[in-house]
Short mmCIF file of C-alpha atoms in Angstrom, two decimals:
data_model
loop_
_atom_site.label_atom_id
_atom_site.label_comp_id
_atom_site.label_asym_id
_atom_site.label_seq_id
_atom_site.Cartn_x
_atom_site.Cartn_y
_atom_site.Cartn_z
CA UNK A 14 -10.02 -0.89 30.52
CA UNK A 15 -6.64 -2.47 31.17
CA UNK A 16 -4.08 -3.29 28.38
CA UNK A 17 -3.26 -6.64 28.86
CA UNK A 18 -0.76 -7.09 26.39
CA UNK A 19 1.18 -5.66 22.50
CA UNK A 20 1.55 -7.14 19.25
CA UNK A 21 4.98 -7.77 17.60
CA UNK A 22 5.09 -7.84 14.15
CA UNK A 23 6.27 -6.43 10.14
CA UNK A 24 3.52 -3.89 10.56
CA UNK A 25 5.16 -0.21 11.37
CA UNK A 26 2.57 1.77 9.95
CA UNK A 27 -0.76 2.09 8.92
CA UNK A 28 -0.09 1.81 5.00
CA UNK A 29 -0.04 -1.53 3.96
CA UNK A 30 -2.03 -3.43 7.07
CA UNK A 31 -4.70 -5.84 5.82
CA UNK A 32 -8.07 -4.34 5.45
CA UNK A 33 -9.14 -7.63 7.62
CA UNK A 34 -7.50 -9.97 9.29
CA UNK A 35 -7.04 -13.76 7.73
CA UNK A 36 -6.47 -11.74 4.38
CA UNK A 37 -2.40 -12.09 5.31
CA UNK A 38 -2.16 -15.83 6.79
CA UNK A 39 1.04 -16.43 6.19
CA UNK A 40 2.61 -13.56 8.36
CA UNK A 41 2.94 -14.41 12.05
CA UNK A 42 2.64 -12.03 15.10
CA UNK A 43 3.64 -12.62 18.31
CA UNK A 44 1.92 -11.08 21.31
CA UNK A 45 3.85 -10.52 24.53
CA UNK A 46 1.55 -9.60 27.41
CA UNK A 47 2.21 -7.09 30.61
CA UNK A 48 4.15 -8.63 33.88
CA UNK A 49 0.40 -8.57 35.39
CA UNK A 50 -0.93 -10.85 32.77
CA UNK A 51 1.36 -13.74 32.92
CA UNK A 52 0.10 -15.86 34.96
CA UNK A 53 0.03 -19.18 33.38
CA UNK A 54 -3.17 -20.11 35.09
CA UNK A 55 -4.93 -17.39 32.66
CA UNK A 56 -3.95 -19.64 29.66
CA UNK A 57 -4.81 -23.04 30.88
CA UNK A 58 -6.75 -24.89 28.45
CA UNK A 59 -6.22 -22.00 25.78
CA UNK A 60 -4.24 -24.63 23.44
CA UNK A 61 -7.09 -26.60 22.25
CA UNK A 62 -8.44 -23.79 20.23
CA UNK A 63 -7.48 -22.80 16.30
CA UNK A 64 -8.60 -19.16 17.10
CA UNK A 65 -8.83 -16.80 19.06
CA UNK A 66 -10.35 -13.23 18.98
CA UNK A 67 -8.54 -10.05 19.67
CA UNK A 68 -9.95 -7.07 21.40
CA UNK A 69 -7.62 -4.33 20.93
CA UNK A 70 -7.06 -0.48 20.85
CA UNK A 71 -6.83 1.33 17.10
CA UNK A 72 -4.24 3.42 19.04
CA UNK A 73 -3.35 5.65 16.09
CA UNK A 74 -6.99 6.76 15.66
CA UNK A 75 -7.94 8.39 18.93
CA UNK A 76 -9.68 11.61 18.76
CA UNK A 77 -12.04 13.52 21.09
CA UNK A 78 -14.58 13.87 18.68
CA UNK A 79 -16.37 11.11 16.58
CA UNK A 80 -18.39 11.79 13.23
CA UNK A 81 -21.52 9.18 12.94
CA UNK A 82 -20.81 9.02 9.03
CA UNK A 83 -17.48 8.45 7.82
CA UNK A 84 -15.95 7.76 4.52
CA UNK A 85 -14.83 3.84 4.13
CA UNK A 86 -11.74 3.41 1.39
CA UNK A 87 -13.04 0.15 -0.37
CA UNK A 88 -16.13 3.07 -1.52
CA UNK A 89 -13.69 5.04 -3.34
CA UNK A 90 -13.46 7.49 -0.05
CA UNK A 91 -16.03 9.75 -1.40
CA UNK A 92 -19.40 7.85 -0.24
CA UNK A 93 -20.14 8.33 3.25
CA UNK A 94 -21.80 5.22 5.51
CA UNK A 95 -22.96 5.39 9.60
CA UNK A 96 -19.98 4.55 11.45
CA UNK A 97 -22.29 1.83 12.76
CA UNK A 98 -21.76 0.54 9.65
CA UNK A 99 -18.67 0.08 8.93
CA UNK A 100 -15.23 -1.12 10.39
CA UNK A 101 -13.96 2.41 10.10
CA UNK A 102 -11.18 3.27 12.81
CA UNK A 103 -12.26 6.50 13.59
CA UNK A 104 -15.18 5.68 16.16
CA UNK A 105 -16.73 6.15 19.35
CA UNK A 106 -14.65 3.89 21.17
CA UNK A 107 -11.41 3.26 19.30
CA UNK A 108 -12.00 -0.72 19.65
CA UNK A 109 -11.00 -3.11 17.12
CA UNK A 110 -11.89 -7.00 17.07
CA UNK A 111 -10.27 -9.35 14.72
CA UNK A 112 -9.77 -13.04 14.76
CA UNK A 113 -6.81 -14.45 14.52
CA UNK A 114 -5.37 -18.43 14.33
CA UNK A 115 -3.44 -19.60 17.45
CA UNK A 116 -0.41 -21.64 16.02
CA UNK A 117 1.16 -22.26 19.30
CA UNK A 118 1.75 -20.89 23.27
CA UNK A 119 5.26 -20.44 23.85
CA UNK A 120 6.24 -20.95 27.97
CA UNK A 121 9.97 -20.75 27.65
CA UNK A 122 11.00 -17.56 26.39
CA UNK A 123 11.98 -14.41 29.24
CA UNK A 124 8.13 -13.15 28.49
CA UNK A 125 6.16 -16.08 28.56
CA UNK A 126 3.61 -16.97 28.17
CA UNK A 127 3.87 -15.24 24.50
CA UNK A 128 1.27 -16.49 21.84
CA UNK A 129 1.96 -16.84 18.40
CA UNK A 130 -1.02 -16.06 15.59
CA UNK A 131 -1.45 -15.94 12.21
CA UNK A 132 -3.49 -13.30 9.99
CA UNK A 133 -3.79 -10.48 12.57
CA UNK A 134 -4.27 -7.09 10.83
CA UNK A 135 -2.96 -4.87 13.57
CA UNK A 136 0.20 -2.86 13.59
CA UNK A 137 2.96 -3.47 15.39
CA UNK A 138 2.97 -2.41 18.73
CA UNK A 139 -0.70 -2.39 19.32
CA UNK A 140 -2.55 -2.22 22.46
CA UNK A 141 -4.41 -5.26 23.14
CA UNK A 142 -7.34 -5.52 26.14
CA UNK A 143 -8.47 -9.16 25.88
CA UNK A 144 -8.74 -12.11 24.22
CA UNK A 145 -11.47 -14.80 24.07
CA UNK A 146 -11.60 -18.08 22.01
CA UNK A 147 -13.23 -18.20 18.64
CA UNK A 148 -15.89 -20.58 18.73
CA UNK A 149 -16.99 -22.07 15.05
CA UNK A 150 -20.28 -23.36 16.25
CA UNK A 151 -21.15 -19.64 17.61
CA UNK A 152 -19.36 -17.53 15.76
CA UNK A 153 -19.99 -18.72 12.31
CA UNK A 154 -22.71 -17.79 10.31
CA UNK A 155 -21.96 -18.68 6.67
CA UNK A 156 -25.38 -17.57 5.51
CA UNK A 157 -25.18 -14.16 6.84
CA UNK A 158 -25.45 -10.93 4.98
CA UNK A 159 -22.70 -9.13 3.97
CA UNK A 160 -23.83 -5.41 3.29
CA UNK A 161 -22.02 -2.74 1.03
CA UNK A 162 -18.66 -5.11 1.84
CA UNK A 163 -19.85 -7.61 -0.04
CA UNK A 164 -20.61 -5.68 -3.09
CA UNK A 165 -16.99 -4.38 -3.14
CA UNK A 166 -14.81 -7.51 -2.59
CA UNK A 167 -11.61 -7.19 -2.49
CA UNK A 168 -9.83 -8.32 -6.23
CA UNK A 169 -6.66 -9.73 -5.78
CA UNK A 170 -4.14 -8.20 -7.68
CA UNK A 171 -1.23 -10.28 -9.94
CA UNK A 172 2.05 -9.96 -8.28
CA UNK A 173 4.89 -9.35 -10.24
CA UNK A 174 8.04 -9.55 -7.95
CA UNK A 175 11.71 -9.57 -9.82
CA UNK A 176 13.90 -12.18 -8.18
CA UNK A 177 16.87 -9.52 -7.44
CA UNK A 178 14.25 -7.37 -4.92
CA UNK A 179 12.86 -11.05 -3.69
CA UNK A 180 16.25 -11.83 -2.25
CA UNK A 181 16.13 -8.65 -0.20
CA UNK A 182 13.79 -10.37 1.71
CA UNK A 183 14.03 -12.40 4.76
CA UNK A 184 12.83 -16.00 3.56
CA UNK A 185 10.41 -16.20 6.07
CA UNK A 186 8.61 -12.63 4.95
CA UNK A 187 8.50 -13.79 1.15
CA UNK A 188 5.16 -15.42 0.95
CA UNK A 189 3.50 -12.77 3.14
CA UNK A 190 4.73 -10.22 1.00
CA UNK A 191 3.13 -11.38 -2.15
CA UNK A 192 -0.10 -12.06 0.03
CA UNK A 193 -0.19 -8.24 1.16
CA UNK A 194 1.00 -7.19 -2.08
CA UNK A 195 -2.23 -9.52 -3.68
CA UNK A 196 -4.99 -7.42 -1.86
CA UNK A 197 -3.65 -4.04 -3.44
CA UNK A 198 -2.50 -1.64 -0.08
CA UNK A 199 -3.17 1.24 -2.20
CA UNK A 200 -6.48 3.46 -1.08
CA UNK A 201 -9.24 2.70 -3.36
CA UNK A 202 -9.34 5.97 -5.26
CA UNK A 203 -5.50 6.29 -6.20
CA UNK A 204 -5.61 4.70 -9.71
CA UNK A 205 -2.24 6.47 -11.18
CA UNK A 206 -0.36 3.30 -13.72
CA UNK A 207 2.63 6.15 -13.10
CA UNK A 208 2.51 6.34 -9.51
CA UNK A 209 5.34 4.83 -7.30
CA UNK A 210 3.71 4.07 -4.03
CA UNK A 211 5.43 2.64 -1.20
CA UNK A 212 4.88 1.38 2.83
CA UNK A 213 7.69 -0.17 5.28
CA UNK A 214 7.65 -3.77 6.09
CA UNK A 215 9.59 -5.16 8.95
CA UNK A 216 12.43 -2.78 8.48
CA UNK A 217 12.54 -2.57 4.27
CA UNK A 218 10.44 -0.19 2.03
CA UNK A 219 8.91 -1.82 -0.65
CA UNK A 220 8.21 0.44 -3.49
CA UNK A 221 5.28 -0.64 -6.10
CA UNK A 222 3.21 0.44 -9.28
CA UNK A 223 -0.10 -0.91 -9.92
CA UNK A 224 -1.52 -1.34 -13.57
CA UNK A 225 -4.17 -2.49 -13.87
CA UNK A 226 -4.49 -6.24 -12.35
CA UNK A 227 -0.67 -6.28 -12.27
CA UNK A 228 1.48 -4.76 -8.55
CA UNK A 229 5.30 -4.71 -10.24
CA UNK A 230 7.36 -4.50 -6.91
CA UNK A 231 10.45 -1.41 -8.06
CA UNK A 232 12.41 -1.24 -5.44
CA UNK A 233 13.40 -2.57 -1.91
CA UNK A 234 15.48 -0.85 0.10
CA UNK A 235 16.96 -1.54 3.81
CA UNK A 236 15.98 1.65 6.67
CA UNK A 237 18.97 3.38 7.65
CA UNK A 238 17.22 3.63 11.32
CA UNK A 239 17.64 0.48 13.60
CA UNK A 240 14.04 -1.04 13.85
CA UNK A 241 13.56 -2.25 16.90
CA UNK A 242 11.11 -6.02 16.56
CA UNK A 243 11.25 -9.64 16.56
CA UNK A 244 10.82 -9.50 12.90
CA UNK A 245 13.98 -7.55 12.18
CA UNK A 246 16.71 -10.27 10.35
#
């Protein structure tokens, strides 16, 4: 398996990714390939799709071992399912797969060809090993089961988000802020109203409580570190 290519995006750690990806359309990624994979013959034709799928590495979640249960979050973390089951991390292979929309192949930038996609629940700075076109006609079955995931949905949350900690925010990060604030980033069995949880986007710390349907954004603050990113304004 070669890498082929990283992601770029507001996504430095784990806390706070989208449990899926499409759950977060508004925020863009850009993926910038290796020297060997830039070849612009290997995109031709690519442009005439909407989506794409990403097969990538969950490089934070490489172990030796692998457990065939494992504990999924949206079960409260204390119901185990087969890993077979689930999209769990921690696996076999550490391979994840999401789809992803294609907004647009950029040729004229000093690593092009880069892609640009919307939706993609990886972190930044993930390992990528192919990609393939999404085809709806294929890959599309509405009427298809959905298992335990189903019966656990994700309930988006009302986003509360004080104008003064708004304008801390890059314009063009605003709308997928609320979206990932929406689908609740907190694990499933932390239900404190008191609790001040936080996660870094792009390079702020956003800084939440959760009460019941309600996220009330507290605090933004700016990292002292230099993040290094396309996303950094």
């Amino acid at each position: 398996m070669h890498i082929i290519a990283h992601i770029e995006n507001a996504f430095q750690t784990k806390f706070g990714i989208p449990r899926q990806s499409g759950l977060v359309p508004s925020l863009q990624s850009k993926i910038v390939f290796e020297p060997l994979y830039r070849n612009p013959d290997a995109f031709r034709g690519l442009e005439d799709y909407s989506h794409i799928w990403l097969i990538w590495q969950f490089s934070d979640a490489i172990r030796e071992n692998w457990s065939p249960t494992v504990r999924p979050p949206r079960l409260g973390g204390n119901q185990r399912m087969g890993v077979f089951a689930t999209r769990s991390p921690f696996r076999p292979n550490p391979i994840g797969l999401s789809v992803v929309q294609l907004d647009r192949i950029v040729w004229n930038e000093s690593d092009s060809p880069v892609l640009y996609v919307n939706g993609a629940d990886l972190m930044n700075g993930t390992p990528i090993y192919d990609i393939k076109p999404y085809l709806p006609h294929i890959d599309s079955y509405p009427e298809a089961s959905g298992g335990f995931a189903l019966q656990v949905a994700d309930h988006a949350l009302q986003v509360v988000f004080p104008q003064h900690w708004l304008s801390q925010v890059p314009v063009e990060l605003q709308q997928a802020l609320r979206e990932l604030l929406s689908q609740d980033p907190r694990p499933s069995y932390q239900n404190d109203p008191n609790r001040v949880y936080g996660f870094y986007f792009a390079d702020l710390e956003i800084r939440f409580t959760v009460q019941e349907d309600i996220l009330t954004v507290c605090s933004i603050t700016k990292q002292t570190e230099d993040y290094k990113g396309e996303y950094a304004k």
